[in-house]
Coordinates of C-alpha atoms and ligand atoms in Angstrom, one line a residue:
M1 CA -29.2 -33.5 19.3
T2 CA -25.5 -34.2 20.8
L3 CA -23.8 -31.7 22.2
Q4 CA -20.7 -32.0 19.4
E5 CA -23.8 -31.4 17.0
E6 CA -24.7 -28.0 18.6
I7 CA -21.7 -27.0 18.5
K8 CA -21.3 -27.6 14.7
R9 CA -24.1 -25.8 13.5
R10 CA -22.8 -22.7 15.2
R11 CA -21.4 -20.0 13.6
T12 CA -21.1 -16.7 16.2
F13 CA -19.7 -13.9 14.3
A14 CA -20.1 -10.0 13.4
V15 CA -20.1 -7.5 10.8
I16 CA -17.3 -4.7 10.6
A17 CA -17.2 -2.0 8.8
H18 CA -16.5 2.3 8.8
P19 CA -19.4 4.0 9.5
D20 CA -21.7 4.3 6.7
A21 CA -19.5 1.2 4.2
G22 CA -22.9 -0.6 5.3
K23 CA -22.5 -2.4 7.8
T24 CA -26.3 -2.3 9.5
T25 CA -27.3 -3.0 5.6
L26 CA -25.8 -6.2 5.4
T27 CA -26.9 -6.9 9.4
E28 CA -30.3 -7.0 7.9
K29 CA -29.9 -8.4 4.7
L30 CA -28.7 -11.1 6.3
L31 CA -32.0 -11.4 9.1
L32 CA -33.5 -10.9 6.2
F33 CA -32.9 -14.2 4.1
G34 CA -32.6 -15.8 6.4
G35 CA -35.9 -15.3 7.7
A36 CA -36.2 -13.6 11.0
I37 CA -37.3 -10.1 10.0
H38 CA -39.9 -10.0 7.3
V39 CA -39.5 -6.7 5.9
A40 CA -36.6 -4.5 4.9
G41 CA -36.5 -1.7 7.5
A42 CA -36.7 -4.1 11.1
V43 CA -33.2 -3.4 12.8
K44 CA -33.1 -0.2 12.8
S45 CA -29.1 0.9 12.1
N46 CA -28.1 2.1 15.8
K47 CA -25.5 4.5 14.4
I48 CA -25.3 7.3 16.1
K49 CA -24.8 9.7 13.7
K50 CA -22.4 12.7 13.7
G51 CA -23.4 15.6 15.1
A52 CA -26.3 14.2 17.5
T53 CA -23.4 13.7 20.1
S54 CA -24.9 16.2 22.5
D55 CA -28.3 15.3 21.5
F56 CA -28.7 12.9 25.1
M57 CA -32.1 11.6 24.0
E58 CA -30.8 10.2 20.8
I59 CA -27.9 8.4 22.9
E60 CA -31.2 7.1 25.3
R61 CA -32.9 6.1 21.8
Q62 CA -30.5 4.9 20.1
R63 CA -28.4 2.5 23.1
G64 CA -31.8 0.8 23.9
I65 CA -32.4 0.1 20.2
S66 CA -28.5 -1.7 20.9
V67 CA -29.6 -3.7 23.6
A68 CA -32.4 -5.0 21.0
T69 CA -29.9 -5.9 17.8
S70 CA -26.5 -6.6 20.2
V71 CA -27.2 -10.2 19.5
M72 CA -28.7 -11.5 16.7
G73 CA -30.0 -15.3 15.8
F74 CA -31.5 -16.5 13.5
E75 CA -31.5 -21.0 12.2
Y76 CA -30.8 -20.8 8.2
E77 CA -31.0 -24.5 6.4
G78 CA -30.5 -25.6 9.7
V79 CA -27.9 -23.8 11.2
K80 CA -28.2 -21.0 13.6
I81 CA -26.4 -18.3 13.3
N82 CA -25.4 -15.3 16.0
I83 CA -24.9 -11.9 14.6
L84 CA -22.9 -9.7 17.2
D85 CA -23.9 -6.4 16.4
T86 CA -21.0 -3.6 17.1
P87 CA -21.1 0.6 17.4
G88 CA -21.4 2.2 14.3
H89 CA -19.6 5.1 15.4
E90 CA -16.6 5.1 15.9
D91 CA -16.1 6.6 19.2
F92 CA -17.2 3.7 20.4
A93 CA -14.5 1.4 18.9
E94 CA -13.8 0.0 22.2
D95 CA -16.4 -1.3 22.3
T96 CA -16.4 -3.3 19.3
Y97 CA -12.4 -4.5 20.3
R98 CA -14.6 -6.1 22.8
T99 CA -17.8 -7.8 20.9
L100 CA -14.6 -9.6 18.2
S101 CA -13.6 -11.2 21.0
A102 CA -17.1 -13.0 21.1
V103 CA -17.2 -14.4 17.9
D104 CA -15.4 -17.1 16.2
S105 CA -16.0 -15.2 13.0
V106 CA -16.3 -12.2 11.0
I107 CA -17.2 -10.5 7.3
I108 CA -15.9 -7.0 6.8
V109 CA -17.8 -4.7 4.6
I110 CA -16.3 -2.4 2.4
D111 CA -17.3 1.0 0.4
G112 CA -16.3 0.5 -3.6
A113 CA -16.1 3.8 -4.2
K114 CA -13.9 4.3 -1.0
G115 CA -12.2 0.9 -0.6
V116 CA -10.3 0.4 2.9
E117 CA -10.7 3.5 4.9
S118 CA -9.2 3.8 9.0
Q119 CA -11.7 1.9 10.6
T120 CA -11.6 -1.2 9.4
R121 CA -7.9 -1.3 9.3
K122 CA -8.3 -0.5 13.0
L123 CA -10.4 -3.6 13.0
M124 CA -8.5 -6.0 12.0
E125 CA -5.7 -5.4 13.9
V126 CA -8.0 -6.9 16.2
C127 CA -8.6 -9.5 13.6
R128 CA -5.4 -10.3 13.6
M129 CA -4.0 -10.4 17.1
R130 CA -6.7 -12.8 17.7
S131 CA -5.9 -15.1 14.3
T132 CA -9.8 -14.5 13.6
P133 CA -11.6 -15.7 10.1
V134 CA -12.2 -13.2 7.9
M135 CA -14.6 -12.5 4.5
V136 CA -15.1 -9.7 2.8
F137 CA -17.6 -8.7 1.0
I138 CA -17.4 -5.2 -1.3
N139 CA -20.4 -3.4 -1.3
K140 CA -22.2 -0.4 -3.3
L141 CA -21.6 -1.4 -6.3
D142 CA -24.7 0.0 -8.1
R143 CA -22.9 3.0 -7.1
P144 CA -19.6 3.2 -10.0
A145 CA -16.9 1.6 -7.8
K146 CA -13.5 1.1 -7.4
E147 CA -11.3 -1.3 -10.4
P148 CA -12.0 -4.7 -8.6
F149 CA -8.8 -6.1 -9.4
D150 CA -7.3 -2.3 -7.9
L151 CA -10.2 -3.9 -4.6
L152 CA -8.6 -6.7 -4.4
D153 CA -4.7 -5.5 -4.0
E154 CA -5.5 -2.2 -2.1
V155 CA -7.5 -4.9 1.2
E156 CA -4.4 -7.2 0.0
R157 CA -2.1 -4.7 0.4
E158 CA -3.9 -2.3 3.6
L159 CA -5.5 -4.5 5.3
K160 CA -2.2 -6.5 5.6
I161 CA -4.3 -9.9 4.0
R162 CA -3.8 -12.6 1.2
V163 CA -7.2 -12.6 -0.7
R164 CA -9.0 -14.7 -2.8
P165 CA -12.1 -13.0 -5.5
L166 CA -14.7 -15.9 -4.9
A167 CA -17.8 -13.9 -6.8
F168 CA -16.4 -11.2 -9.6
P169 CA -18.4 -8.4 -10.6
I170 CA -19.4 -7.4 -13.8
A171 CA -19.2 -3.7 -13.7
S172 CA -20.4 -1.0 -11.4
G173 CA -22.4 2.1 -10.9
P174 CA -24.9 2.1 -14.1
D175 CA -23.0 -0.3 -16.1
F176 CA -23.1 -3.0 -13.8
K177 CA -24.4 -6.5 -14.8
G178 CA -24.2 -8.9 -12.3
V179 CA -22.0 -11.1 -9.6
Y180 CA -20.3 -14.1 -11.9
N181 CA -20.2 -16.4 -8.6
L182 CA -16.5 -18.4 -9.4
Y183 CA -17.3 -21.0 -6.8
E184 CA -20.8 -22.6 -8.0
K185 CA -19.6 -21.0 -11.3
N186 CA -23.1 -18.9 -11.7
L187 CA -24.0 -15.9 -12.8
T188 CA -26.5 -13.3 -10.7
L189 CA -27.9 -11.0 -13.3
F190 CA -28.6 -7.3 -11.2
T191 CA -32.3 -5.4 -11.7
T192 CA -33.3 -3.7 -9.4
I193 CA -36.8 -5.0 -8.9
D194 CA -36.0 -6.8 -6.6
R195 CA -35.0 -4.5 -4.1
Q196 CA -37.1 -5.8 -0.6
T197 CA -37.4 -9.1 -1.2
A198 CA -34.5 -12.1 -1.2
N199 CA -34.8 -13.0 -4.7
A200 CA -32.3 -12.0 -7.2
E201 CA -32.3 -13.4 -11.3
K202 CA -29.6 -16.3 -11.3
V203 CA -28.0 -18.6 -14.6
E204 CA -26.1 -21.5 -14.7
I205 CA -23.2 -20.8 -17.2
S206 CA -21.4 -24.3 -17.7
D207 CA -18.8 -22.4 -19.2
L208 CA -17.5 -19.2 -20.0
A209 CA -16.9 -20.4 -23.2
S210 CA -20.4 -20.3 -24.3
T211 CA -22.3 -17.3 -26.0
E212 CA -25.3 -18.0 -23.7
I213 CA -23.7 -15.4 -21.0
D214 CA -24.0 -12.8 -24.2
E215 CA -27.2 -13.1 -24.7
Y216 CA -27.7 -12.1 -20.9
I217 CA -25.0 -9.3 -20.3
G218 CA -23.5 -8.7 -24.7
E219 CA -20.3 -9.7 -25.9
K220 CA -18.6 -6.7 -24.6
F221 CA -19.6 -7.5 -20.7
A222 CA -19.1 -10.8 -21.8
N223 CA -16.0 -11.4 -23.0
R224 CA -14.4 -9.0 -19.7
L225 CA -16.4 -11.1 -17.5
R226 CA -14.2 -14.6 -19.9
D227 CA -10.9 -12.2 -19.0
D228 CA -11.2 -11.7 -16.0
V229 CA -12.3 -15.0 -14.8
E230 CA -9.3 -16.1 -16.7
L231 CA -7.0 -13.7 -14.9
V232 CA -9.0 -14.1 -11.2
E233 CA -8.0 -18.3 -12.4
G234 CA -4.3 -17.3 -13.1
V235 CA -3.7 -14.4 -10.2
Y236 CA -4.9 -16.2 -7.5
D237 CA -4.5 -20.1 -5.6
E238 CA -7.5 -22.4 -5.3
F239 CA -9.4 -21.1 -2.2
D240 CA -7.6 -21.9 0.6
R241 CA -10.7 -23.2 3.6
E242 CA -7.6 -23.8 6.7
A243 CA -5.8 -20.4 5.4
Y244 CA -8.9 -18.4 5.8
L245 CA -9.4 -20.8 9.2
R246 CA -6.2 -19.8 10.6
G247 CA -7.1 -16.2 10.0
E248 CA -4.4 -15.6 6.4
L249 CA -6.5 -16.0 3.9
A250 CA -10.3 -13.6 2.6
P251 CA -12.8 -14.9 0.3
V252 CA -12.9 -11.6 -0.7
F253 CA -17.6 -10.7 -2.4
F254 CA -18.8 -8.0 -4.3
G255 CA -22.5 -6.8 -4.5
S256 CA -24.3 -4.2 -3.1
A257 CA -26.3 -4.4 0.2
V258 CA -29.4 -2.2 -0.6
N259 CA -30.9 -3.9 -3.2
N260 CA -30.1 -7.7 -1.2
F261 CA -27.5 -7.9 -4.6
G262 CA -24.8 -10.5 -2.8
V263 CA -26.2 -11.0 -0.1
R264 CA -27.0 -14.5 -0.6
E265 CA -24.3 -15.4 -2.1
L266 CA -22.8 -14.1 0.7
L267 CA -24.3 -15.9 3.0
E268 CA -24.9 -19.6 1.2
C269 CA -20.7 -19.4 1.6
F270 CA -20.2 -18.1 5.0
I271 CA -22.5 -21.2 6.8
Q272 CA -19.8 -23.5 4.8
I273 CA -16.9 -22.1 5.6
A274 CA -17.4 -20.0 8.5
P275 CA -15.8 -22.1 11.8
S276 CA -18.3 -23.3 14.2
P277 CA -17.2 -22.5 17.8
R278 CA -13.5 -23.5 18.8
G279 CA -11.7 -23.6 21.4
A280 CA -10.6 -20.8 23.9
H281 CA -7.4 -19.8 25.4
T282 CA -7.2 -19.2 29.3
E283 CA -4.5 -18.2 32.0
T284 CA -4.2 -22.3 32.7
R285 CA -5.4 -24.3 29.8
D286 CA -6.7 -24.4 25.9
V287 CA -10.9 -25.1 27.2
L288 CA -12.5 -26.9 24.4
P289 CA -16.3 -26.5 23.6
D290 CA -17.1 -29.6 24.0
E291 CA -16.1 -30.1 26.6
P292 CA -18.8 -31.2 29.2
K293 CA -18.8 -28.9 31.7
M294 CA -20.4 -24.9 31.0
T295 CA -18.2 -22.0 31.2
G296 CA -18.0 -18.9 29.9
F297 CA -17.5 -16.0 29.6
V298 CA -18.7 -11.6 29.9
F299 CA -17.8 -9.1 27.2
K300 CA -20.1 -6.4 26.9
I301 CA -21.7 -5.5 30.4
H302 CA -25.4 -3.0 29.4
A303 CA -26.8 -0.8 31.4
N304 CA -30.5 0.2 31.7
M305 CA -30.8 4.0 30.7
D306 CA -34.0 4.2 33.4
P307 CA -32.9 4.9 36.4
N308 CA -35.7 3.2 38.5
H309 CA -34.8 0.6 37.0
R310 CA -30.5 0.5 37.4
D311 CA -29.9 -3.2 36.6
R312 CA -27.6 -4.5 34.1
I313 CA -27.1 -7.6 31.5
A314 CA -24.5 -9.1 31.4
F315 CA -23.5 -11.2 28.0
M316 CA -22.1 -14.2 28.4
K317 CA -20.5 -15.9 25.4
I318 CA -21.3 -19.9 26.4
C319 CA -17.6 -21.4 25.4
S320 CA -18.1 -25.2 26.1
G321 CA -20.7 -27.3 27.5
V322 CA -24.5 -27.1 28.1
F323 CA -25.7 -24.1 30.0
E324 CA -28.9 -24.4 32.0
R325 CA -31.2 -22.1 33.5
N326 CA -31.3 -22.1 37.6
K327 CA -28.5 -23.8 38.0
N328 CA -25.7 -22.8 40.1
Y329 CA -22.3 -21.6 38.1
L330 CA -19.6 -20.1 39.9
H331 CA -18.3 -16.5 38.7
V332 CA -14.8 -17.4 39.4
R333 CA -13.8 -13.9 40.2
S334 CA -16.2 -13.8 43.0
G335 CA -16.0 -17.0 44.3
K336 CA -19.8 -16.9 44.4
Q337 CA -22.0 -19.4 43.8
L338 CA -24.5 -17.8 41.2
K339 CA -28.0 -19.3 39.2
F340 CA -30.2 -17.7 36.7
S341 CA -34.0 -18.1 37.1
S342 CA -33.5 -15.5 33.1
P343 CA -31.4 -16.1 31.3
T344 CA -31.7 -14.4 27.7
A345 CA -31.3 -15.4 23.9
F346 CA -32.3 -13.3 21.1
M347 CA -33.7 -14.2 18.8
A348 CA -33.4 -11.3 16.0
E349 CA -35.6 -8.2 17.1
K350 CA -36.8 -10.0 19.9
K351 CA -35.3 -11.8 23.4
S352 CA -36.6 -14.1 25.5
V353 CA -36.2 -16.8 28.9
I354 CA -34.2 -19.9 27.5
D355 CA -33.7 -22.9 28.9
E356 CA -30.2 -24.4 28.0
A357 CA -27.6 -22.9 25.6
Y358 CA -25.3 -24.1 23.6
P359 CA -21.2 -23.2 22.8
G360 CA -21.8 -20.1 20.6
D361 CA -24.4 -18.6 21.8
I362 CA -24.8 -15.6 23.6
V363 CA -26.7 -15.3 27.2
G364 CA -27.6 -12.8 28.5
L365 CA -27.1 -12.4 32.4
H366 CA -29.6 -10.1 35.2
D367 CA -27.1 -7.9 37.2
T368 CA -27.5 -5.7 39.9
G369 CA -23.6 -4.9 39.2
N370 CA -21.4 -7.2 40.4
F371 CA -20.3 -8.8 37.1
K372 CA -17.4 -6.9 34.8
I373 CA -16.0 -7.2 31.1
G374 CA -14.0 -10.1 31.5
D375 CA -16.1 -12.7 34.8
T376 CA -16.3 -16.0 34.2
F377 CA -18.4 -18.3 35.3
T378 CA -18.2 -22.4 35.5
E379 CA -19.3 -25.3 37.2
G380 CA -16.5 -25.0 40.2
E381 CA -13.1 -25.0 37.6
K382 CA -11.3 -21.6 38.8
L383 CA -9.8 -20.3 35.2
R384 CA -9.8 -17.0 33.1
F385 CA -10.6 -15.5 29.2
T386 CA -7.5 -14.6 28.4
G387 CA -7.8 -11.9 24.7
I388 CA -10.7 -9.6 26.3
P389 CA -7.9 -7.2 26.0
S390 CA -8.3 -2.8 26.9
F391 CA -7.0 -0.9 24.0
S392 CA -4.3 1.9 25.1
P393 CA -7.3 5.1 24.9
E394 CA -6.5 8.5 23.2
Q395 CA -8.4 10.7 24.7
F396 CA -7.4 11.8 28.2
R397 CA -9.2 14.8 31.1
Y398 CA -9.2 14.8 34.7
I399 CA -12.8 13.8 36.5
E400 CA -13.1 16.1 39.3
N401 CA -15.9 16.5 42.3
A402 CA -18.3 19.3 41.4
D403 CA -20.8 18.6 43.8
P404 CA -19.1 17.6 47.7
M405 CA -22.4 16.5 49.0
K406 CA -22.4 13.5 46.1
F407 CA -19.0 12.0 46.3
K408 CA -20.0 8.6 47.2
Q409 CA -22.8 8.3 44.6
L410 CA -19.8 9.5 42.2
S411 CA -16.9 7.3 42.7
K412 CA -19.8 4.4 42.3
G413 CA -21.3 5.7 39.5
V414 CA -17.4 6.3 38.2
D415 CA -16.4 2.1 38.9
Q416 CA -19.7 0.8 37.5
L417 CA -19.3 3.2 34.1
M418 CA -15.5 1.5 34.3
D419 CA -16.7 -2.4 34.7
E420 CA -19.2 -1.6 31.9
G421 CA -15.8 -0.2 30.1
V422 CA -16.6 2.3 28.8
A423 CA -13.8 3.8 29.5
Q424 CA -10.8 3.6 31.9
L425 CA -9.7 5.4 35.3
F426 CA -5.9 5.7 36.0
I427 CA -4.6 7.4 39.3
S428 CA -2.2 9.7 38.8
S429 CA 1.1 8.5 41.0
L430 CA 1.6 12.8 40.7
N431 CA -0.8 14.3 42.7
G432 CA -3.7 11.1 43.5
R433 CA -5.7 12.7 40.8
K434 CA -8.4 10.1 38.8
I435 CA -7.8 10.3 34.8
I436 CA -10.3 9.3 32.8
G437 CA -8.7 7.3 29.1
T438 CA -11.5 7.1 25.9
V439 CA -11.3 6.0 23.0
G440 CA -13.4 8.4 21.3
Q441 CA -14.5 12.4 22.7
L442 CA -17.9 10.9 23.1
Q443 CA -17.4 8.6 26.1
F444 CA -17.0 12.3 28.0
E445 CA -20.3 13.9 27.7
V446 CA -21.4 9.8 27.7
I447 CA -19.8 9.6 31.2
Q448 CA -21.5 13.2 32.5
Y449 CA -23.9 12.2 31.6
R450 CA -25.0 8.6 32.9
L451 CA -23.2 10.0 36.2
E452 CA -25.8 12.1 36.6
H453 CA -29.2 10.6 35.1
E454 CA -28.2 6.9 36.3
Y455 CA -26.0 8.1 39.7
N456 CA -27.1 11.9 41.0
A457 CA -23.7 12.7 40.5
S458 CA -22.8 15.1 38.5
C459 CA -18.2 15.4 37.2
R460 CA -16.4 18.2 35.5
W461 CA -13.3 17.5 33.6
E462 CA -10.2 19.2 33.6
P463 CA -7.6 18.9 30.4
I464 CA -4.8 17.6 30.8
S465 CA -2.3 16.6 28.2
I466 CA -1.1 13.3 27.2
Y467 CA -0.3 11.1 23.8
K468 CA -1.4 8.2 24.5
A469 CA -1.2 5.8 27.9
C470 CA 0.8 1.8 27.6
W471 CA 1.1 -0.2 30.9
I472 CA 4.6 -1.3 31.7
D473 CA 6.4 -4.4 32.6
S474 CA 9.5 -5.6 32.5
D475 CA 13.0 -8.3 33.9
N476 CA 14.7 -5.7 35.2
Q477 CA 14.0 -4.4 38.1
E478 CA 16.6 -2.4 39.0
Q479 CA 15.2 0.0 35.3
L480 CA 11.9 -0.3 36.2
A481 CA 12.0 0.8 39.2
D482 CA 15.0 3.6 37.8
F483 CA 11.8 5.1 34.9
K484 CA 9.7 5.2 36.9
R485 CA 11.1 7.6 39.8
R486 CA 13.4 9.4 36.5
K487 CA 9.3 9.6 35.2
H488 CA 7.2 10.5 38.3
T489 CA 5.2 13.0 36.7
N490 CA 3.9 10.5 33.9
M491 CA 3.0 7.5 36.0
A492 CA 0.4 5.6 37.3
V493 CA -1.9 2.8 38.6
D494 CA -4.4 1.0 36.1
K495 CA -8.0 0.0 38.2
H496 CA -6.0 -3.5 38.4
G497 CA -2.7 -1.7 40.6
R498 CA -0.2 -2.0 36.7
D499 CA 1.7 1.1 36.3
V500 CA 0.9 2.7 33.5
F501 CA 3.7 5.7 31.2
L502 CA 1.7 8.7 30.6
A503 CA 3.1 9.6 28.1
D504 CA 2.9 13.3 26.5
T505 CA 4.3 13.3 23.5
S506 CA 4.9 11.2 20.3
Y507 CA 9.0 12.0 21.0
A508 CA 9.1 11.6 24.2
L509 CA 7.1 7.6 24.1
A510 CA 9.9 6.7 21.6
L511 CA 12.5 8.9 23.4
A512 CA 11.4 6.2 27.0
Q513 CA 11.1 2.9 24.7
E514 CA 14.9 4.0 23.2
N515 CA 16.5 5.2 26.6
F516 CA 15.5 2.0 28.6
K517 CA 15.5 -0.4 27.0
D518 CA 14.8 -3.8 29.0
I519 CA 11.4 -2.1 29.4
R520 CA 8.3 -3.0 27.8
F521 CA 5.7 -1.4 26.4
H522 CA 2.2 -2.9 26.5
F523 CA -0.6 -1.2 23.0
T524 CA -3.8 -3.2 25.5
S525 CA -4.0 -4.1 29.0
E526 CA -3.2 -8.3 28.2
F527 CA 1.3 -9.2 28.1
Ligands
G4P1 P1 -23.1 1.0 8.6 O1 -23.9 0.8 9.3 O2 -21.7 1.0 8.1 O3 -22.7 2.5 8.9 O4 -24.3 2.0 7.6 P2 -25.8 1.2 6.9 O5 -25.8 0.1 6.9 O6 -25.6 2.3 7.9 O7 -25.3 2.8 5.0 C1 -25.6 3.7 5.1 C2 -25.4 3.9 3.7 O8 -25.4 3.7 3.2 C3 -26.7 4.6 3.8 O9 -28.0 5.7 2.7 C4 -27.5 2.4 3.8 O10 -28.9 3.0 2.2 C5 -26.5 3.0 2.1 N1 -25.8 1.7 0.9 C6 -26.2 0.2 2.5 N2 -25.8 0.2 1.2 C7 -25.6 0.4 0.0 C8 -25.7 -0.3 -1.2 O11 -24.8 -1.4 -1.9 N3 -25.7 0.9 -2.5 C9 -26.5 2.2 -2.4 N4 -26.2 2.7 -3.3 N5 -26.5 2.8 -1.5 C10 -26.0 1.5 0.2 P3 -27.9 6.5 3.7 O12 -28.3 7.8 3.0 O13 -27.1 6.6 4.8 O14 -29.0 5.8 4.8 P4 -30.6 5.8 4.3 O15 -31.2 6.5 4.3 O16 -30.4 5.0 2.7 O17 -31.1 4.1 5.6

């Protein structure tokens, strides 16, 4: 197969959702349909349940599982599908944001009874920043759900994206009859008998007006479906694939993942319309996937929890060319040539050494602590991929050394954990103390635990009251200097030495923005 053909047949995406909407279940069902697994339940949920925050064995176990399920590749009808898993717990949202930098599209799962939830909104913001094409799967129709048109309006309003249903449900909860596929004009009937298998009864409906449909779902629901479909066709424009690919229009499907329902329709449509790997931005130029030379970037680093084997796996997304085992590549940040003798690929639950990988594929690279998130590999060109930002953290604490004999260990541990992207480190301009910023409370516990178990270091947390950290810059150097002087007690630098303003309150931030008009306040590290 040519490079072009390999690219064209790849689909790399992530399933994202508010916790509990059904992301794990849907992912598992996609694998089931893809033949990558044969029974449901094979992919363990990698979510850390609420209330288990101090159960570190559980966290470790989950982390172990999440390596195995970080990337799940499988072949379906000649298409190579790579699903990138994202952590379920919202305290690990930053991890999810970074994973989204490596996908070409996403499927958003929404609970039909709950509608759009907070985490869904945040994740959509990240997709919007990158113009990532999104498809929506409204789940749990076997339970009483909101009215479909209300759900469609809610998605449009809350996620700020135009929608186009490509399937439409017939009632929900105990009355749930099935889903009418507007794309292929057929009806899939809901029967719970097929729960664990990949088949559901499907009937072709050439003409919705014919009474044939009444036989399947009864007159009342048949009439309702006719009205609904008429309304859909009247209200929504024809599905516009180009608008979907630009990230402006989301096709919507309905179903029940746990019952295998509507999943095949989603997958069939997905492989037809979802994008294959596209160009990626770098600081100097755009890289196209069919360029002959290999380029790729690290978007995730996973540490081994076993203190005797402190090696890590760096996950690299291939952006162009063909990646080959045992070939020398330039690690752009260090300027070193490196080759990998055992790069791994992930097929379903298995990890195996590969000889080649193509754009869209994710390769696991063995790392002894040299790689950082965002690192680029090329065949010699000094590129740096953009679009892997850090987000302004929301929780802050001073980190202090709790064991004077272990200063070095602590410093190394903190550095490596920051490279992995577990949290962000800021150095206060006021007192030179180290401040750790995270998106969730759980990270502080994870950091403390990992410092102890992996680096033999111990830390202590001290409170600091900060509302938000934002990166600042300005073309008006005088004003910038003035700002930094006046706000000296609230200034810090990040690990790259860039200026960061630590606002005490939302009011202080608003006031600073108001009073210093020439200063730009950034909420992601990439600007
Ligand atoms: P998440 O990864 O998005 O957090 O969600 P997950 O798939 O773990 O699903 C959350 C819960 O919702 C699970 O129940 C799951 O079985 C259930 N669920 C998923 N899809 C459907 C659906 O279509 N209909 C209904 N009724 N439920 C669904 P749980 O009780 O938390 O776990 P479990 O014991 O069932 O595994």
